[in-house]
PDB file of C-alpha atoms in Angstrom:
ATOM      1  CA  MET Z  12      58.160-254.724 119.710  1.00  0.00           C
ATOM      2  CA  PRO Z  13      61.580-253.570 118.430  1.00  0.00           C
ATOM      3  CA  ASN Z  14      60.224-250.466 116.688  1.00  0.00           C
ATOM      4  CA  GLN Z  15      58.430-249.122 119.754  1.00  0.00           C
ATOM      5  CA  MET Z  16      59.940-246.051 121.394  1.00  0.00           C
ATOM      6  CA  ASP Z  17      58.717-244.245 124.480  1.00  0.00           C
ATOM      7  CA  PHE Z  18      58.071-240.542 123.851  1.00  0.00           C
ATOM      8  CA  THR Z  19      56.780-239.831 127.358  1.00  0.00           C
ATOM      9  CA  LEU Z  20      59.853-237.879 128.486  1.00  0.00           C
ATOM     10  CA  VAL Z  21      60.259-235.634 125.444  1.00  0.00           C
ATOM     11  CA  ASP Z  22      56.495-235.207 125.074  1.00  0.00           C
ATOM     12  CA  THR Z  23      56.198-234.109 128.707  1.00  0.00           C
ATOM     13  CA  PHE Z  24      59.059-231.621 128.659  1.00  0.00           C
ATOM     14  CA  PHE Z  25      59.356-230.644 124.982  1.00  0.00           C
ATOM     15  CA  HIS Z  26      55.940-231.532 123.477  1.00  0.00           C
ATOM     16  CA  ILE Z  27      57.433-233.540 120.627  1.00  0.00           C
ATOM     17  CA  SER Z  28      55.810-236.810 119.575  1.00  0.00           C
ATOM     18  CA  PRO Z  29      54.098-238.628 116.709  1.00  0.00           C
ATOM     19  CA  LYS Z  30      50.662-238.084 118.328  1.00  0.00           C
ATOM     20  CA  GLY Z  31      51.145-234.339 118.830  1.00  0.00           C
ATOM     21  CA  ALA Z  32      49.017-232.005 120.927  1.00  0.00           C
ATOM     22  CA  GLU Z  33      45.487-233.061 121.854  1.00  0.00           C
ATOM     23  CA  HIS Z  34      43.834-229.715 121.171  1.00  0.00           C
ATOM     24  CA  PRO Z  35      46.135-227.466 119.128  1.00  0.00           C
ATOM     25  CA  LEU Z  36      44.842-223.951 118.539  1.00  0.00           C
ATOM     26  CA  LEU Z  37      47.251-223.434 115.672  1.00  0.00           C
ATOM     27  CA  GLU Z  38      49.138-225.801 113.405  1.00  0.00           C
ATOM     28  CA  LEU Z  39      51.458-225.088 110.518  1.00  0.00           C
ATOM     29  CA  PRO Z  40      54.220-226.901 108.668  1.00  0.00           C
ATOM     30  CA  ALA Z  41      57.493-226.300 110.501  1.00  0.00           C
ATOM     31  CA  THR Z  42      59.032-225.269 107.184  1.00  0.00           C
ATOM     32  CA  ASP Z  43      56.706-222.227 107.148  1.00  0.00           C
ATOM     33  CA  PHE Z  44      58.962-220.550 109.711  1.00  0.00           C
ATOM     34  CA  ARG Z  45      61.371-219.883 106.861  1.00  0.00           C
ATOM     35  CA  ASP Z  46      58.828-217.278 105.720  1.00  0.00           C
ATOM     36  CA  ARG Z  47      59.439-214.258 107.949  1.00  0.00           C
ATOM     37  CA  GLU Z  48      55.888-212.962 107.579  1.00  0.00           C
ATOM     38  CA  ILE Z  49      54.443-216.301 108.696  1.00  0.00           C
ATOM     39  CA  ALA Z  50      56.998-216.437 111.512  1.00  0.00           C
ATOM     40  CA  TYR Z  51      55.919-212.976 112.659  1.00  0.00           C
ATOM     41  CA  ASN Z  52      52.217-213.811 112.576  1.00  0.00           C
ATOM     42  CA  THR Z  53      52.843-217.024 114.508  1.00  0.00           C
ATOM     43  CA  LEU Z  54      54.757-215.079 117.150  1.00  0.00           C
ATOM     44  CA  ILE Z  55      51.824-212.677 117.507  1.00  0.00           C
ATOM     45  CA  THR Z  56      49.410-215.591 117.930  1.00  0.00           C
ATOM     46  CA  ALA Z  57      51.655-217.287 120.476  1.00  0.00           C
ATOM     47  CA  GLY Z  58      52.035-214.029 122.388  1.00  0.00           C
ATOM     48  CA  ASN Z  59      48.301-213.430 122.490  1.00  0.00           C
ATOM     49  CA  MET Z  60      47.776-216.892 123.967  1.00  0.00           C
ATOM     50  CA  VAL Z  61      49.772-215.925 127.066  1.00  0.00           C
ATOM     51  CA  GLN Z  62      48.821-212.223 127.240  1.00  0.00           C
ATOM     52  CA  ALA Z  63      52.330-211.163 126.249  1.00  0.00           C
ATOM     53  CA  THR Z  64      53.144-207.472 126.480  1.00  0.00           C
ATOM     54  CA  SER Z  65      56.098-207.850 124.123  1.00  0.00           C
ATOM     55  CA  ILE Z  66      56.780-209.988 121.083  1.00  0.00           C
ATOM     56  CA  GLN Z  67      60.115-210.829 122.715  1.00  0.00           C
ATOM     57  CA  LEU Z  68      58.384-213.359 124.943  1.00  0.00           C
ATOM     58  CA  ALA Z  69      57.006-215.304 121.990  1.00  0.00           C
ATOM     59  CA  ALA Z  70      60.329-215.091 120.141  1.00  0.00           C
ATOM     60  CA  SER Z  71      62.090-216.487 123.182  1.00  0.00           C
ATOM     61  CA  PHE Z  72      59.828-219.506 123.562  1.00  0.00           C
ATOM     62  CA  VAL Z  73      59.265-220.212 119.868  1.00  0.00           C
ATOM     63  CA  GLY Z  74      62.976-219.912 119.133  1.00  0.00           C
ATOM     64  CA  ILE Z  75      64.070-222.186 121.953  1.00  0.00           C
ATOM     65  CA  SER Z  76      61.517-224.829 120.941  1.00  0.00           C
ATOM     66  CA  PHE Z  77      63.599-225.588 117.845  1.00  0.00           C
ATOM     67  CA  PHE Z  78      66.612-226.444 120.003  1.00  0.00           C
ATOM     68  CA  ASN Z  79      64.468-229.094 121.641  1.00  0.00           C
ATOM     69  CA  LEU Z  80      64.709-231.071 118.410  1.00  0.00           C
ATOM     70  CA  CYS Z  81      68.447-231.461 118.979  1.00  0.00           C
ATOM     71  CA  ILE Z  82      67.952-232.487 122.611  1.00  0.00           C
ATOM     72  CA  THR Z  83      65.278-235.006 121.593  1.00  0.00           C
ATOM     73  CA  ASN Z  84      67.665-236.688 119.193  1.00  0.00           C
ATOM     74  CA  LEU Z  85      70.364-236.711 121.854  1.00  0.00           C
ATOM     75  CA  ILE Z  86      67.974-238.572 124.169  1.00  0.00           C
ATOM     76  CA  PHE Z  87      66.853-241.080 121.536  1.00  0.00           C
ATOM     77  CA  ALA Z  88      70.414-241.749 120.405  1.00  0.00           C
ATOM     78  CA  VAL Z  89      71.251-242.630 124.010  1.00  0.00           C
ATOM     79  CA  GLN Z  90      68.145-244.692 124.709  1.00  0.00           C
ATOM     80  CA  TYR Z  91      67.662-246.493 121.415  1.00  0.00           C
ATOM     81  CA  ASN Z  92      70.748-245.819 119.276  1.00  0.00           C
ATOM     82  CA  ARG Z  93      68.399-244.158 116.793  1.00  0.00           C
ATOM     83  CA  TYR Z  94      68.605-240.708 115.229  1.00  0.00           C
ATOM     84  CA  LEU Z  95      65.074-239.618 114.418  1.00  0.00           C
ATOM     85  CA  ASP Z  96      64.080-237.792 111.270  1.00  0.00           C
ATOM     86  CA  LEU Z  97      63.174-234.451 112.847  1.00  0.00           C
ATOM     87  CA  SER Z  98      63.809-232.484 109.691  1.00  0.00           C
ATOM     88  CA  LEU Z  99      61.427-229.566 109.267  1.00  0.00           C
ATOM     89  CA  ASP Z 100      59.522-231.112 106.373  1.00  0.00           C
ATOM     90  CA  ASN Z 101      58.641-234.060 108.637  1.00  0.00           C
ATOM     91  CA  LEU Z 102      57.237-231.828 111.401  1.00  0.00           C
ATOM     92  CA  THR Z 103      54.054-229.894 112.110  1.00  0.00           C
ATOM     93  CA  TYR Z 104      54.449-226.985 114.521  1.00  0.00           C
ATOM     94  CA  GLN Z 105      51.688-226.782 117.123  1.00  0.00           C
ATOM     95  CA  LEU Z 106      50.506-224.234 119.685  1.00  0.00           C
ATOM     96  CA  GLU Z 107      48.258-225.400 122.490  1.00  0.00           C
ATOM     97  CA  SER Z 108      46.832-223.239 125.287  1.00  0.00           C
ATOM     98  CA  HIS Z 109      46.889-224.346 128.939  1.00  0.00           C
ATOM     99  CA  ASP Z 110      45.342-221.752 131.224  1.00  0.00           C
ATOM    100  CA  ASP Z 111      48.009-219.057 131.736  1.00  0.00           C
ATOM    101  CA  HIS Z 112      50.675-220.626 129.527  1.00  0.00           C
ATOM    102  CA  ALA Z 113      51.080-222.194 126.114  1.00  0.00           C
ATOM    103  CA  HIS Z 114      52.693-225.413 124.950  1.00  0.00           C
ATOM    104  CA  LEU Z 115      54.792-225.047 121.811  1.00  0.00           C
ATOM    105  CA  GLY Z 116      55.870-228.241 120.145  1.00  0.00           C
ATOM    106  CA  PHE Z 117      55.970-230.535 117.157  1.00  0.00           C
ATOM    107  CA  LYS Z 118      53.957-233.398 115.757  1.00  0.00           C
ATOM    108  CA  ILE Z 119      56.143-235.881 113.887  1.00  0.00           C
ATOM    109  CA  LYS Z 120      54.433-236.694 110.598  1.00  0.00           C
ATOM    110  CA  GLU Z 121      56.169-240.023 109.960  1.00  0.00           C
ATOM    111  CA  LEU Z 122      58.238-241.830 112.570  1.00  0.00           C
ATOM    112  CA  ARG Z 123      61.469-242.868 110.887  1.00  0.00           C
ATOM    113  CA  TRP Z 124      65.097-242.969 111.911  1.00  0.00           C
ATOM    114  CA  THR Z 125      68.659-243.951 111.132  1.00  0.00           C
ATOM    115  CA  GLU Z 126      70.490-246.439 113.306  1.00  0.00           C
ATOM    116  CA  VAL Z 127      73.379-244.832 115.214  1.00  0.00           C
ATOM    117  CA  PRO Z 128      76.617-246.848 115.056  1.00  0.00           C
ATOM    118  CA  LEU Z 129      77.791-248.484 118.279  1.00  0.00           C
ATOM    119  CA  ALA Z 130      81.534-248.366 117.588  1.00  0.00           C
ATOM    120  CA  VAL Z 131      82.944-245.299 119.368  1.00  0.00           C
ATOM    121  CA  ASP Z 132      84.701-243.622 116.435  1.00  0.00           C
ATOM    122  CA  GLU Z 133      81.903-244.349 113.976  1.00  0.00           C
ATOM    123  CA  ARG Z 134      79.303-243.116 116.455  1.00  0.00           C
ATOM    124  CA  LYS Z 135      81.190-239.882 117.072  1.00  0.00           C
ATOM    125  CA  ALA Z 136      81.557-239.202 113.343  1.00  0.00           C
ATOM    126  CA  PHE Z 137      77.895-240.001 112.686  1.00  0.00           C
ATOM    127  CA  LEU Z 138      76.525-237.771 115.454  1.00  0.00           C
ATOM    128  CA  GLU Z 139      78.919-234.931 114.663  1.00  0.00           C
ATOM    129  CA  ASN Z 140      77.649-234.917 111.089  1.00  0.00           C
ATOM    130  CA  ALA Z 141      73.983-235.381 112.045  1.00  0.00           C
ATOM    131  CA  PHE Z 142      73.870-232.605 114.638  1.00  0.00           C
ATOM    132  CA  SER Z 143      75.966-230.254 112.518  1.00  0.00           C
ATOM    133  CA  SER Z 144      73.739-230.776 109.477  1.00  0.00           C
ATOM    134  CA  SER Z 145      70.606-230.126 111.534  1.00  0.00           C
ATOM    135  CA  PHE Z 146      71.864-226.749 112.703  1.00  0.00           C
ATOM    136  CA  GLN Z 147      73.557-225.642 109.498  1.00  0.00           C
ATOM    137  CA  ASN Z 148      70.750-226.688 107.166  1.00  0.00           C
ATOM    138  CA  GLU Z 149      67.688-225.840 109.250  1.00  0.00           C
ATOM    139  CA  ILE Z 150      67.775-224.634 112.852  1.00  0.00           C
ATOM    140  CA  ASN Z 151      70.151-221.682 112.379  1.00  0.00           C
ATOM    141  CA  GLU Z 152      67.953-220.303 109.612  1.00  0.00           C
ATOM    142  CA  ILE Z 153      64.771-220.682 111.673  1.00  0.00           C
ATOM    143  CA  VAL Z 154      66.254-218.961 114.728  1.00  0.00           C
ATOM    144  CA  GLU Z 155      67.297-216.020 112.564  1.00  0.00           C
ATOM    145  CA  ALA Z 156      63.843-215.841 110.956  1.00  0.00           C
ATOM    146  CA  VAL Z 157      62.146-215.816 114.369  1.00  0.00           C
ATOM    147  CA  ALA Z 158      64.539-213.124 115.610  1.00  0.00           C
ATOM    148  CA  VAL Z 159      63.998-210.952 112.539  1.00  0.00           C
ATOM    149  CA  GLY Z 160      60.227-211.405 112.835  1.00  0.00           C
ATOM    150  CA  ALA Z 161      60.370-210.120 116.408  1.00  0.00           C
ATOM    151  CA  ASP Z 162      62.976-207.450 115.622  1.00  0.00           C
ATOM    152  CA  VAL Z 163      65.340-208.830 118.273  1.00  0.00           C
ATOM    153  CA  LYS Z 164      68.896-210.078 118.149  1.00  0.00           C
ATOM    154  CA  SER Z 165      69.124-213.827 117.658  1.00  0.00           C
ATOM    155  CA  GLY Z 166      71.599-213.933 120.545  1.00  0.00           C
ATOM    156  CA  MET Z 167      68.614-213.494 122.876  1.00  0.00           C
ATOM    157  CA  ILE Z 168      67.453-216.955 121.785  1.00  0.00           C
ATOM    158  CA  TRP Z 169      70.843-218.643 121.474  1.00  0.00           C
ATOM    159  CA  SER Z 170      71.952-217.542 124.935  1.00  0.00           C
ATOM    160  CA  GLN Z 171      69.287-219.709 126.560  1.00  0.00           C
ATOM    161  CA  VAL Z 172      70.645-222.957 125.143  1.00  0.00           C
ATOM    162  CA  GLY Z 173      73.475-223.413 127.639  1.00  0.00           C
ATOM    163  CA  GLY Z 174      71.159-223.245 130.623  1.00  0.00           C
ATOM    164  CA  GLN Z 175      68.637-225.536 128.987  1.00  0.00           C
ATOM    165  CA  ILE Z 176      71.123-228.310 128.220  1.00  0.00           C
ATOM    166  CA  ASN Z 177      72.501-228.063 131.751  1.00  0.00           C
ATOM    167  CA  GLU Z 178      68.996-228.523 133.131  1.00  0.00           C
ATOM    168  CA  VAL Z 179      68.631-231.658 131.011  1.00  0.00           C
ATOM    169  CA  ARG Z 180      72.003-232.928 132.219  1.00  0.00           C
ATOM    170  CA  HIS Z 181      70.994-232.239 135.835  1.00  0.00           C
ATOM    171  CA  TYR Z 182      67.723-234.133 135.303  1.00  0.00           C
ATOM    172  CA  VAL Z 183      69.580-237.123 133.891  1.00  0.00           C
ATOM    173  CA  HIS Z 184      71.967-237.168 136.859  1.00  0.00           C
ATOM    174  CA  GLU Z 185      69.148-236.926 139.402  1.00  0.00           C
ATOM    175  CA  GLN Z 186      66.391-239.018 137.828  1.00  0.00           C
ATOM    176  CA  ILE Z 187      67.975-241.687 135.646  1.00  0.00           C
ATOM    177  CA  LYS Z 188      68.989-244.606 137.847  1.00  0.00           C
ATOM    178  CA  ASP Z 189      70.792-246.587 135.158  1.00  0.00           C
ATOM    179  CA  PRO Z 190      74.535-245.693 135.351  1.00  0.00           C
ATOM    180  CA  ALA Z 191      75.117-247.012 131.828  1.00  0.00           C
ATOM    181  CA  LEU Z 192      72.473-244.660 130.394  1.00  0.00           C
ATOM    182  CA  VAL Z 193      73.911-241.700 132.306  1.00  0.00           C
ATOM    183  CA  GLU Z 194      77.389-242.493 130.995  1.00  0.00           C
ATOM    184  CA  ALA Z 195      76.047-242.843 127.448  1.00  0.00           C
ATOM    185  CA  PHE Z 196      74.210-239.510 127.739  1.00  0.00           C
ATOM    186  CA  LEU Z 197      77.330-237.673 128.887  1.00  0.00           C
ATOM    187  CA  ARG Z 198      79.373-239.318 126.125  1.00  0.00           C
ATOM    188  CA  ASP Z 199      76.988-238.233 123.368  1.00  0.00           C
ATOM    189  CA  LEU Z 200      76.459-234.807 124.938  1.00  0.00           C
ATOM    190  CA  ASP Z 201      80.213-234.245 124.742  1.00  0.00           C
ATOM    191  CA  ILE Z 202      79.925-234.611 120.978  1.00  0.00           C
ATOM    192  CA  ILE Z 203      77.535-231.637 120.854  1.00  0.00           C
ATOM    193  CA  LEU Z 204      79.722-229.640 123.243  1.00  0.00           C
ATOM    194  CA  SER Z 205      82.747-230.254 121.037  1.00  0.00           C
ATOM    195  CA  LEU Z 206      81.131-228.935 117.844  1.00  0.00           C
ATOM    196  CA  PRO Z 207      82.910-225.837 116.516  1.00  0.00           C
ATOM    197  CA  ALA Z 208      81.237-222.443 116.813  1.00  0.00           C
ATOM    198  CA  GLU Z 209      80.924-222.239 113.016  1.00  0.00           C
ATOM    199  CA  VAL Z 210      78.259-224.952 113.119  1.00  0.00           C
ATOM    200  CA  PHE Z 211      75.946-222.481 114.856  1.00  0.00           C
ATOM    201  CA  ASN Z 212      77.140-219.350 113.042  1.00  0.00           C
ATOM    202  CA  ARG Z 213      78.204-218.037 116.433  1.00  0.00           C
ATOM    203  CA  LYS Z 214      81.487-216.927 117.999  1.00  0.00           C
ATOM    204  CA  ARG Z 215      81.269-219.805 120.463  1.00  0.00           C
ATOM    205  CA  ASN Z 216      79.392-223.054 120.894  1.00  0.00           C
ATOM    206  CA  PRO Z 217      76.169-221.917 122.661  1.00  0.00           C
ATOM    207  CA  PHE Z 218      75.752-225.223 124.490  1.00  0.00           C
ATOM    208  CA  ILE Z 219      78.894-224.593 126.524  1.00  0.00           C
ATOM    209  CA  HIS Z 220      77.866-222.895 129.735  1.00  0.00           C
ATOM    210  CA  LYS Z 221      79.126-223.142 133.302  1.00  0.00           C
ATOM    211  CA  PRO Z 222      76.048-223.301 135.530  1.00  0.00           C
ATOM    212  CA  ARG Z 223      75.582-221.161 138.623  1.00  0.00           C
ATOM    213  CA  PHE Z 224      73.443-222.148 141.590  1.00  0.00           C
ATOM    214  CA  ILE Z 225      71.368-220.380 144.230  1.00  0.00           C
ATOM    215  CA  ASP Z 226      69.596-221.611 147.364  1.00  0.00           C
ATOM    216  CA  ASN Z 227      66.232-223.231 146.743  1.00  0.00           C
ATOM    217  CA  PRO Z 228      63.580-221.712 149.059  1.00  0.00           C
ATOM    218  CA  TRP Z 229      61.110-224.500 148.234  1.00  0.00           C
ATOM    219  CA  SER Z 230      63.345-227.352 149.378  1.00  0.00           C
ATOM    220  CA  PRO Z 231      64.809-228.456 152.708  1.00  0.00           C
ATOM    221  CA  GLU Z 232      67.970-226.737 153.852  1.00  0.00           C
ATOM    222  CA  GLY Z 233      70.832-227.225 151.440  1.00  0.00           C
ATOM    223  CA  GLY Z 234      68.713-227.494 148.281  1.00  0.00           C
ATOM    224  CA  GLN Z 235      69.817-225.520 145.256  1.00  0.00           C
ATOM    225  CA  LEU Z 236      68.417-224.219 141.993  1.00  0.00           C
ATOM    226  CA  MET Z 237      70.291-223.651 138.761  1.00  0.00           C
ATOM    227  CA  LEU Z 238      70.233-220.134 137.361  1.00  0.00           C
ATOM    228  CA  ARG Z 239      69.150-219.817 133.754  1.00  0.00           C
ATOM    229  CA  SER Z 240      71.908-218.921 131.324  1.00  0.00           C
ATOM    230  CA  SER Z 241      69.860-215.889 130.220  1.00  0.00           C
ATOM    231  CA  CYS Z 242      66.449-214.314 130.686  1.00  0.00           C
ATOM    232  CA  CYS Z 243      63.582-216.114 128.941  1.00  0.00           C
ATOM    233  CA  MET Z 244      61.462-212.908 128.931  1.00  0.00           C
ATOM    234  CA  TYR Z 245      58.666-214.571 130.944  1.00  0.00           C
ATOM    235  CA  ASP Z 246      58.054-211.273 132.747  1.00  0.00           C
ATOM    236  CA  CYS Z 247      56.943-209.709 129.447  1.00  0.00           C
ATOM    237  CA  ARG Z 248      53.294-210.603 130.022  1.00  0.00           C
ATOM    238  CA  VAL Z 249      50.309-209.140 131.843  1.00  0.00           C
ATOM    239  CA  ASP Z 250      51.094-209.280 135.584  1.00  0.00           C
ATOM    240  CA  GLY Z 251      54.294-211.136 134.695  1.00  0.00           C
ATOM    241  CA  GLN Z 252      57.386-211.297 136.841  1.00  0.00           C
ATOM    242  CA  LYS Z 253      60.907-212.610 136.454  1.00  0.00           C
ATOM    243  CA  CYS Z 254      61.516-216.283 137.154  1.00  0.00           C
ATOM    244  CA  TYR Z 255      63.186-216.909 140.516  1.00  0.00           C
ATOM    245  CA  THR Z 256      66.150-218.330 138.575  1.00  0.00           C
ATOM    246  CA  CYS Z 257      66.433-215.374 136.191  1.00  0.00           C
ATOM    247  CA  PRO Z 258      70.040-214.134 135.966  1.00  0.00           C
ATOM    248  CA  ARG Z 259      68.695-210.583 135.520  1.00  0.00           C
ATOM    249  CA  MET Z 260      67.074-210.593 138.943  1.00  0.00           C
ATOM    250  CA  LEU Z 261      68.914-208.322 141.357  1.00  0.00           C
ATOM    251  CA  PRO Z 262      70.027-209.802 144.713  1.00  0.00           C
ATOM    252  CA  GLU Z 263      67.596-207.611 146.621  1.00  0.00           C
ATOM    253  CA  GLU Z 264      64.749-208.668 144.306  1.00  0.00           C
ATOM    254  CA  ARG Z 265      65.548-212.333 144.838  1.00  0.00           C
ATOM    255  CA  ASP Z 266      65.809-211.881 148.582  1.00  0.00           C
ATOM    256  CA  GLU Z 267      62.403-210.204 148.660  1.00  0.00           C
ATOM    257  CA  ARG Z 268      60.913-213.052 146.597  1.00  0.00           C
ATOM    258  CA  ARG Z 269      62.591-215.619 148.836  1.00  0.00           C
ATOM    259  CA  GLN Z 270      61.059-214.072 151.919  1.00  0.00           C
ATOM    260  CA  LEU Z 271      57.601-214.163 150.335  1.00  0.00           C
ATOM    261  CA  ILE Z 272      58.094-217.820 149.409  1.00  0.00           C
ATOM    262  CA  MET Z 273      59.267-218.733 152.896  1.00  0.00           C
ATOM    263  CA  ALA Z 274      56.388-216.824 154.493  1.00  0.00           C
ATOM    264  CA  GLY Z 275      53.942-218.712 152.292  1.00  0.00           C
ATOM    265  CA  ALA Z 276      55.525-222.043 153.233  1.00  0.00           C
ATOM    266  CA  HIS Z 277      54.928-221.325 156.897  1.00  0.00           C
TER     267      HIS Z 277
END
């Protein structure tokens, strides 16, 4: 059927779909995040779900979840030439617990979209306007509200975006076997990368980030892992520790972790 779209990829990685979470512990209209008190209380709930020792952890993960809306529309523009209505009033925010971690995502209330033009110039103009409007009219405000609710600088959230989009780009290169889709993804991604800093109320476009790599102790010789663009605060939880790809991890810390990983492998 022409209206069918496969949400498997974005549901798996970003927890965004029309069906939503199976067993959400908390749901609220996405627009409620404009209320700083509600944003704060939601951060506390999210933090409690993962035994957070600092509200920074919840702010990090809740804040970054809103950037996933942009990435979802990038993917659907490439796959289907459709720009989904992921405006806040068409979304329900959901928190779902899974053992030692939580899934934060969105249920799409009504699946609707606008067709993305195929002609190069028209497509570029359409996506520039669509992505810019999303950030200027909604996402920027939400990120600030989450940051204020957690009493942190919003830069802590924004600085993660560059690493995240590079991980998506790496996944596309490695897993998508259709060269035409890869080319289309890079073409539309360039539109986001070319947006001026003013769109994000930042001094620079946060999606622009040159990735750095380290050896991957879990893979055969020669494998590499991409460092995050900034710390996601995952160590701010009971018995938490920095991710192996955390840029804040000191060389001696990473070497110690690597040795433990290698010892476990053998």
